[in-house]
Tab-separated table of C-alpha atoms in Angstrom:
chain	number	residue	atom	x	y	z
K	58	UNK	CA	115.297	130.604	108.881
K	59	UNK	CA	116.008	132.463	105.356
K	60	UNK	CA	113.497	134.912	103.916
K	61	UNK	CA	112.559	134.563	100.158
K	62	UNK	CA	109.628	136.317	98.514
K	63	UNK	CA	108.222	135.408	95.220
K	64	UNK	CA	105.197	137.212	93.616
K	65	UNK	CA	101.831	135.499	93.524
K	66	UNK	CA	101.263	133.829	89.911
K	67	UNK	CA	105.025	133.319	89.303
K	68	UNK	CA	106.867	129.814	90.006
K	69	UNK	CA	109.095	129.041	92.884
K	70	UNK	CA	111.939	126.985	92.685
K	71	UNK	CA	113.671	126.104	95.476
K	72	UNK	CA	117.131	124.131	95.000
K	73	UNK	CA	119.069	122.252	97.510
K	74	UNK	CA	122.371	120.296	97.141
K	75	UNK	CA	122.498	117.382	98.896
K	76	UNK	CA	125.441	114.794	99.424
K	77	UNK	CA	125.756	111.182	101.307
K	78	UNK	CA	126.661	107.511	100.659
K	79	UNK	CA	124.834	105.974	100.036
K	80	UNK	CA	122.525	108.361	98.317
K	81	UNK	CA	120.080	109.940	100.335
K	82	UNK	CA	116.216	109.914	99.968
K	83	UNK	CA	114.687	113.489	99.855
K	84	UNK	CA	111.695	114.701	101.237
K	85	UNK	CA	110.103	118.184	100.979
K	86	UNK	CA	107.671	119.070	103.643
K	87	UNK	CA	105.756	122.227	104.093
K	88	UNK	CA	104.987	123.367	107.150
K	89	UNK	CA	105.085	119.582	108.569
K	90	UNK	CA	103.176	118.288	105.432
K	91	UNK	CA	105.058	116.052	102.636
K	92	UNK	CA	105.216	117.499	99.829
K	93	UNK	CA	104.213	114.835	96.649
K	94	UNK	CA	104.422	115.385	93.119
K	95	UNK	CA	100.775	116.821	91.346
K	96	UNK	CA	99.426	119.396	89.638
K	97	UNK	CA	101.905	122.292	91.334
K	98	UNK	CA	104.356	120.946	92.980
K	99	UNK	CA	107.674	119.229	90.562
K	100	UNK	CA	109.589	117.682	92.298
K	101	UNK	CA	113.173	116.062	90.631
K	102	UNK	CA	116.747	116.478	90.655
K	103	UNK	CA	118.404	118.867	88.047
K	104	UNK	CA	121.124	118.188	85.616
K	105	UNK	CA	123.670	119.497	87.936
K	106	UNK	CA	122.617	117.427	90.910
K	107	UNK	CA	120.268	119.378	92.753
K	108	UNK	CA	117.327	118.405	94.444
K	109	UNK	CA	114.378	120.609	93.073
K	110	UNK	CA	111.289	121.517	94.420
K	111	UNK	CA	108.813	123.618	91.801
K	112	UNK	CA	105.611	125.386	92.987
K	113	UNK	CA	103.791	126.538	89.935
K	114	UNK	CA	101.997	129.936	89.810
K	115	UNK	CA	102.127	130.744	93.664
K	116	UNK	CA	99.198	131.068	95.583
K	117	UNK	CA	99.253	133.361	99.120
K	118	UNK	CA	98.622	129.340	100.902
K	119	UNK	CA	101.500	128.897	99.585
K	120	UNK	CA	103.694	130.968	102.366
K	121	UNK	CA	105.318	129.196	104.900
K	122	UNK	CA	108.062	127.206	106.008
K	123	UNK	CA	109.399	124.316	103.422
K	124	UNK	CA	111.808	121.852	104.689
K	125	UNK	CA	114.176	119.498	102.139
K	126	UNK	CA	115.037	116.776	104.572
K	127	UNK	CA	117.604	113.843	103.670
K	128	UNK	CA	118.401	110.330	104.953
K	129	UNK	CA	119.876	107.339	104.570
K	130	UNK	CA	121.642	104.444	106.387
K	131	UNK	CA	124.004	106.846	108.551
K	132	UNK	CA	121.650	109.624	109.523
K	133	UNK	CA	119.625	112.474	108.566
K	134	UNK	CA	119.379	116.078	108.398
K	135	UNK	CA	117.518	118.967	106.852
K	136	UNK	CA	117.494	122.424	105.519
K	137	UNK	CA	114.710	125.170	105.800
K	138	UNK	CA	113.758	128.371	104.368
K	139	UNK	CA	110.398	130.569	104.835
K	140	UNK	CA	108.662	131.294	101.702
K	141	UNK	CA	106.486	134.589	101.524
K	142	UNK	CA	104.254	135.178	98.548
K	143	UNK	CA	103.865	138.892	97.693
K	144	UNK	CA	100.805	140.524	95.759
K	145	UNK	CA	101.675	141.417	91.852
K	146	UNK	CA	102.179	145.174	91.976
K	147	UNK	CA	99.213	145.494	89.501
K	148	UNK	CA	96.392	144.027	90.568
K	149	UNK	CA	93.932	142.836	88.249
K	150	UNK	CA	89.942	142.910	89.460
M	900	UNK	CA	108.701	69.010	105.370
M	901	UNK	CA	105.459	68.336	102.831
M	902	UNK	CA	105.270	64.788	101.355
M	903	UNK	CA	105.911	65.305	97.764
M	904	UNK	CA	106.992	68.902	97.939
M	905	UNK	CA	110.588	69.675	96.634
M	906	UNK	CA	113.720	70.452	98.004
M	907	UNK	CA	114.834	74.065	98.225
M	908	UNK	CA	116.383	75.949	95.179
M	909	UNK	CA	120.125	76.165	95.821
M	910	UNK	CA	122.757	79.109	94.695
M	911	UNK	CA	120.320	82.068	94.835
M	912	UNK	CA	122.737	84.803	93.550
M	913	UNK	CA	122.185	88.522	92.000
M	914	UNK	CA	122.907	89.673	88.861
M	915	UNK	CA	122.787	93.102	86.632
M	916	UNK	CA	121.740	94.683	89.911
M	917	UNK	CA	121.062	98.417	89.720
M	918	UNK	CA	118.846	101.276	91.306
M	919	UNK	CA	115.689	99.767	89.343
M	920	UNK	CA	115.955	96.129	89.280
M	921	UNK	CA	118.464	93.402	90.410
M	922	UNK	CA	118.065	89.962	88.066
M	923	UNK	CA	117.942	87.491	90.542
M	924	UNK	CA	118.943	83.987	89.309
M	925	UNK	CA	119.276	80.260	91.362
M	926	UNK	CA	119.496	76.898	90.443
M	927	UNK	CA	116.903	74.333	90.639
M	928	UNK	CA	116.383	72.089	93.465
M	929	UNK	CA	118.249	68.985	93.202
M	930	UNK	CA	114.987	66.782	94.324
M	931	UNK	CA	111.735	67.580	92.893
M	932	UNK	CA	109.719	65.277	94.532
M	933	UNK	CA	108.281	63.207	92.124
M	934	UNK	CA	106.648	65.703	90.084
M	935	UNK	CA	107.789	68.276	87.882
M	936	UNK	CA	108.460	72.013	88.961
M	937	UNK	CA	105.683	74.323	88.340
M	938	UNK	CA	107.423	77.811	89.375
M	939	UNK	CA	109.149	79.718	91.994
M	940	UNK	CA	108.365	82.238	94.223
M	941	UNK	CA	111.340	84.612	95.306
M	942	UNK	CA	111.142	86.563	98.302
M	943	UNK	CA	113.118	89.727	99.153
M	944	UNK	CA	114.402	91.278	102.555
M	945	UNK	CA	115.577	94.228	103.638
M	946	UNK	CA	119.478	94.061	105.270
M	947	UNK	CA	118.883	95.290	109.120
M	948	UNK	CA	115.514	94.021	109.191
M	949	UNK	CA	113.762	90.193	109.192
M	950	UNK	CA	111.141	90.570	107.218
M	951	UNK	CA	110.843	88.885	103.875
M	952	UNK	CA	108.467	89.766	101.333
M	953	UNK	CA	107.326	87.826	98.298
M	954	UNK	CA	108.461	89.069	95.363
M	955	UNK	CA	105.662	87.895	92.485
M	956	UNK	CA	102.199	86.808	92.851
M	957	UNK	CA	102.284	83.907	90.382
M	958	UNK	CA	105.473	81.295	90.045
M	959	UNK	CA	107.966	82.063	87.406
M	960	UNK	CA	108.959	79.172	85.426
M	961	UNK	CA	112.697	80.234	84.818
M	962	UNK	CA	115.374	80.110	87.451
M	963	UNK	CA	115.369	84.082	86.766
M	964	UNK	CA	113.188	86.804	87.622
M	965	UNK	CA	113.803	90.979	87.669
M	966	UNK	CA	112.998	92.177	91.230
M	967	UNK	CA	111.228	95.672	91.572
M	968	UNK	CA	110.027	98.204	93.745
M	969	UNK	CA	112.836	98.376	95.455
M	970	UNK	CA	114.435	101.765	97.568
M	971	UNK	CA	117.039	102.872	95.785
M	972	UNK	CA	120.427	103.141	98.377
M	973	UNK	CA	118.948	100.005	100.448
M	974	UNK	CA	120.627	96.770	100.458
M	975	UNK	CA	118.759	93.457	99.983
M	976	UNK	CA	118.856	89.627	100.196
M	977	UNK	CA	117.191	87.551	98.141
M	978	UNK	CA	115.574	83.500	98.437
M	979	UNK	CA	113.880	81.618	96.529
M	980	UNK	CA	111.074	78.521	96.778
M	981	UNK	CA	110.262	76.205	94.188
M	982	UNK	CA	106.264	74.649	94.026
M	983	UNK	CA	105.392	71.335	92.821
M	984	UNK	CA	101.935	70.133	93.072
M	985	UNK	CA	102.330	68.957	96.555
M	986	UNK	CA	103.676	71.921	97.427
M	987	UNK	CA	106.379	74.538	98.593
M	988	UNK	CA	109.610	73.983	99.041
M	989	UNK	CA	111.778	75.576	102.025
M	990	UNK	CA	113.214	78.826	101.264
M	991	UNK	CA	117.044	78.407	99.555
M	992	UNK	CA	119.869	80.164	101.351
M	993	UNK	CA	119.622	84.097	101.028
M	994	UNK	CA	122.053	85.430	98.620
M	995	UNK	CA	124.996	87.992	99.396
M	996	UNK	CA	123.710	91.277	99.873
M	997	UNK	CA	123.009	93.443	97.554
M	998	UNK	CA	122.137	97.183	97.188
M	999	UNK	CA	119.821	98.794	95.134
M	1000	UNK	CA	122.226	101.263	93.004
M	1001	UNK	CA	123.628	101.864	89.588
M	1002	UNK	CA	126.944	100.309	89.089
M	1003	UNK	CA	128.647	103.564	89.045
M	1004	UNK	CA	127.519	104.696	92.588
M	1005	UNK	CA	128.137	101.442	93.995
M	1006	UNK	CA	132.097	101.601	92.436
M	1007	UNK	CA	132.020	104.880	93.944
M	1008	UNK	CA	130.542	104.119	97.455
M	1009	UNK	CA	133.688	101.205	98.079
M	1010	UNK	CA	132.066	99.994	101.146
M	1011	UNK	CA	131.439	103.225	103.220
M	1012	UNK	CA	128.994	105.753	104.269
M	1013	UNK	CA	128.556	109.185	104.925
M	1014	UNK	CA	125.519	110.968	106.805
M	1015	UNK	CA	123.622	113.215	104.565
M	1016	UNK	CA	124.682	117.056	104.159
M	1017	UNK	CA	121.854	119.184	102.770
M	1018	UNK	CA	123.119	122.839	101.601
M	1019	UNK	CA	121.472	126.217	102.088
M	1020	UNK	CA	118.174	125.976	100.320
M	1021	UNK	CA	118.090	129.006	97.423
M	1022	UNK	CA	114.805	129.951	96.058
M	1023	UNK	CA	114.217	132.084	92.875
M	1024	UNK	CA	111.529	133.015	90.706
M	1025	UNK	CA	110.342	132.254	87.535
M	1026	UNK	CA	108.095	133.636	84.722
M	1027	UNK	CA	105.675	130.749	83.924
M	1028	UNK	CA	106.752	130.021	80.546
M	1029	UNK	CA	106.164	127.024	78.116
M	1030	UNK	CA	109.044	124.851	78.690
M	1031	UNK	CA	110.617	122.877	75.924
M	1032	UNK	CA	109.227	119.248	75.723
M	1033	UNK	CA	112.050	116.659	75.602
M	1034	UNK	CA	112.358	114.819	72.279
M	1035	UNK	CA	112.101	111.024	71.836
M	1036	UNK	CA	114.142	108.473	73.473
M	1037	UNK	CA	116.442	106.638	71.239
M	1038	UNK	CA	117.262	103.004	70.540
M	1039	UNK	CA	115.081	101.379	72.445
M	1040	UNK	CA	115.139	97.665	72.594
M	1041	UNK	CA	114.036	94.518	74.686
M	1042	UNK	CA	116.921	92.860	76.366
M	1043	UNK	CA	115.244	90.205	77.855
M	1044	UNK	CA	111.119	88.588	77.550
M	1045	UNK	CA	109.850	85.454	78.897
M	1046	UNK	CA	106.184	85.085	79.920
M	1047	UNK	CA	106.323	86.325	83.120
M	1048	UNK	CA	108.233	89.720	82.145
M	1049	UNK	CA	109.944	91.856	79.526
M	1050	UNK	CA	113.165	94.075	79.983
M	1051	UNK	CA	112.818	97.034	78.069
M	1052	UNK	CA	116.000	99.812	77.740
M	1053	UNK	CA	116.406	102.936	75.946
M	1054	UNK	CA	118.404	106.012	75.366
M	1055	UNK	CA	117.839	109.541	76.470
M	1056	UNK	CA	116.623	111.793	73.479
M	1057	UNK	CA	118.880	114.163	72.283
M	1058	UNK	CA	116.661	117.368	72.869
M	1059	UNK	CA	116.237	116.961	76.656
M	1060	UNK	CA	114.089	120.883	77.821
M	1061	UNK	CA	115.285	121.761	80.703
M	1062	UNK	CA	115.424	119.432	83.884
M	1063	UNK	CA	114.709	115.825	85.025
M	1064	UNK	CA	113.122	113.599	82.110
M	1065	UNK	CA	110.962	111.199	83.353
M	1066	UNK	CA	109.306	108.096	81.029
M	1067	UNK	CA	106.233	106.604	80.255
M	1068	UNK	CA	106.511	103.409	79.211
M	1069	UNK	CA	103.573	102.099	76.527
M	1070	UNK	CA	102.537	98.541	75.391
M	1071	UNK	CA	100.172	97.540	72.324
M	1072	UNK	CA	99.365	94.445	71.358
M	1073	UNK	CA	100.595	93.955	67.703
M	1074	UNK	CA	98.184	94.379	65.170
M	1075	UNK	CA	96.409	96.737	66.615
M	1076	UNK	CA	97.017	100.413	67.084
M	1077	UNK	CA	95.796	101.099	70.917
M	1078	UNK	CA	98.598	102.326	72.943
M	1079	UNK	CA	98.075	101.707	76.528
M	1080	UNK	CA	100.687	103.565	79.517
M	1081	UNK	CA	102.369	100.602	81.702
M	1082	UNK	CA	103.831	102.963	84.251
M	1083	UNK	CA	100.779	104.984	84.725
M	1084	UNK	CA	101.504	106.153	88.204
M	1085	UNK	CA	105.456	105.866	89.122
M	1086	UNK	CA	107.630	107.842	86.240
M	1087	UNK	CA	110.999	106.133	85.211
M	1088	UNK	CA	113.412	108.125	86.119
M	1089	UNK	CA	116.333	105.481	84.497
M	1090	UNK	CA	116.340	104.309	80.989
M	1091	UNK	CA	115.164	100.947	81.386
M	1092	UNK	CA	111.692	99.445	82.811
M	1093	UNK	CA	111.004	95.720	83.345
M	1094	UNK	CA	107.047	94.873	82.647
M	1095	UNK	CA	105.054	92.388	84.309
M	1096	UNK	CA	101.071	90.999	83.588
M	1097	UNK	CA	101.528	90.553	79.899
M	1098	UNK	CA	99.066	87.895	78.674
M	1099	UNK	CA	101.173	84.815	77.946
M	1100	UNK	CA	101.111	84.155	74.193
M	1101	UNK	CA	100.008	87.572	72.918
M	1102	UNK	CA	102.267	89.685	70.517
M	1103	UNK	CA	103.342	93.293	71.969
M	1104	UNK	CA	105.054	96.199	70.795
M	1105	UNK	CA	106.490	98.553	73.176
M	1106	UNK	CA	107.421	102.433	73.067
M	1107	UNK	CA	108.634	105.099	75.534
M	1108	UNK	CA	107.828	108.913	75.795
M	1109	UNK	CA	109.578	111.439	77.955
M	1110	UNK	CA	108.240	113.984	80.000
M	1111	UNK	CA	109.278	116.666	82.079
M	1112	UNK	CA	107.201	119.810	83.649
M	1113	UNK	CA	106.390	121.174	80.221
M	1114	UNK	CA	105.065	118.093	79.125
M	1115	UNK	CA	105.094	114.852	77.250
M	1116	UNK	CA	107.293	114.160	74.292
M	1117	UNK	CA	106.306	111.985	71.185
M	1118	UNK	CA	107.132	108.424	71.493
M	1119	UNK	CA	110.530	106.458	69.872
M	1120	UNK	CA	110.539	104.502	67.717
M	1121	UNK	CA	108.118	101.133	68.834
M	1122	UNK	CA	109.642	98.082	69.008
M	1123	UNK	CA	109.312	95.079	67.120
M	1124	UNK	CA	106.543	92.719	67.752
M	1125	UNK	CA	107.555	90.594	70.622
M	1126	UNK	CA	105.577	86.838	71.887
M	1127	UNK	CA	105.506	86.684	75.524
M	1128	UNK	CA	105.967	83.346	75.879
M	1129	UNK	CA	108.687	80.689	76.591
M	1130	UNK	CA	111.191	81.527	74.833
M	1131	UNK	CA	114.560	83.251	76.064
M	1132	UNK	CA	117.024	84.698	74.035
M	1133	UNK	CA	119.375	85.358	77.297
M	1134	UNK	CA	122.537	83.720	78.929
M	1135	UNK	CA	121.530	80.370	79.910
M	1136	UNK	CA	120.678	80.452	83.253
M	1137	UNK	CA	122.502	78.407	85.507
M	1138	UNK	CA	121.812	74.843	86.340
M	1139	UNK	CA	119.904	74.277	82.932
């Protein structure tokens, strides 16, 4: 599974192009747990057709595995990366 | 079959069908049983599956009703029963299929499917910023109201931030000034809503804001007062 590291306060988009007829339905799990729209997660499909995921000002419980998983009537699939969440170089006490 | 009740609706067929709502129209039964129709109730059901679910809670007078809450991609047949005061009628036949997309997709799909591809996923980083609030939708207007539902639809603002706009959808009854949110938990993600639970007789006005992750835009324009009550300004439905 692909790396990516974000630093702790920032946001973390993660994008994912999907196709299938009919259109699929998206999920975005984390570590086995859906994902649903709040207070830090966004979750919506960009102008150019991606399916978005958003995690507002990154927390360290935010590493781990996220999953964007599609379906529809033919079948399903899914794509995965690893999120780590580094410390801000300056940290403030 | 119940003394009294009538027969079933006949012609149950779908119209203006797209990812949010599909009209659903029929014709009334040819027997009513010797006393007059009070509503109908019409039931939904997913293709591949047997079990049918009823669509509203109270009977709609007209011989058309929006259904909602449906999954967008999934195909659907629709019945109907009509209700006298002795009672229900047997279902009508189900209608063709139908599924629950826009017109585009559908033109595009011509009757086959593909399994789902999902690409690599990319993640980046972003400086939490103030986005830019979308503006106000434009032009909206009520395409259809009886008293068991209005059709609102709108147009995307101009000044749109930067990615999915979502709507809230707000009533008020006229004369008044207290904006209430209809869609306070599901966002619209199309430009067009259908409301139900309007108090039969009341005057509303309706208006729609946009949102998006930075926030929620100022409303358009409200519409003009509109009576929820018996009166349609729509193609006559058929058999009337």
């Amino acid at each position: 599974v692909k790396m990516f590291a974000v630093t702790e306060g920032k946001h973390a988009k993660f994008r994912c192009f999907v196709t299938g007829k009919p259109k699929p339905e998206i999920i975005w799990r984390k570590d086995g747990r859906l994902i649903l729209s709040g207070r830090r997660y966004l979750l919506y499909e960009d102008r150019e057709g991606y399916f978005t995921l958003k995690v507002l000002y990154c927390k360290q419980q935010d590493n781990g595995v996220y999953v964007c998983a599609a379906s529809n009537t033919a079948g399903q699939t899914l794509s995965a990366v690893h999120l780590s969440v580094k410390e801000p170089l300056v940290r403030f006490k | 079959e119940l003394q009294g009740a009538p027969t079933a609706p006949l012609d149950a067929v779908c119209q203006d069908a797209n990812k949010d709502y599909v009209i659903v129209t029929w014709k009334q039964p040819a027997v009513d049983g010797g006393s007059p129709i009070l509503g109908y109730f019409v039931d939904r059901c997913e293709v591949g599956t047997t079990h049918w679910i009823q669509c509203n809670d109270t009977p709609v007078k007209f011989a058309r009703f929006p259904v909602t809450g449906l999954v967008e991609g999934r195909s659907y047949v629709f019945r109907v029963r009509a209700v006298n005061k002795s009672g229900m009628s047997h279902p009508s036949r189900a209608s063709e299929p139908i599924a629950a997309m826009d017109p585009a997709d559908r033109a595009r799909m011509k009757g086959h499917t593909t399994a789902p591809w999902t690409g690599q996923i990319i993640v980046t980083e972003e400086e939490p910023v103030e986005g830019v609030v979308p503006g106000k939708p434009q032009d909206l207007v009520v395409t259809e109201a009886t008293k068991n539902y209005v059709v609102l639809s709108w147009k995307p603002p101009g000044q749109r931030g930067h990615e999915g706009i979502m709507y809230y959808v707000e009533k008020c009854v006229a004369g008044t000034d207290s904006w209430q949110r209809v869609n306070t938990e599901i966002p619209v993600k199309s430009p067009r809503f259908a409301l139900f639970d309007l108090s039969e007789g009341k005057s509303y006005r309706f208006r729609v804001r946009c949102s998006n992750s930075a926030g929620v835009g100022e409303p358009s324009e409200p519409t003009e007062a509109t009576v929820v009550g018996d009166k349609l300004d729509i193609p006559s439905s058929p058999g009337r």
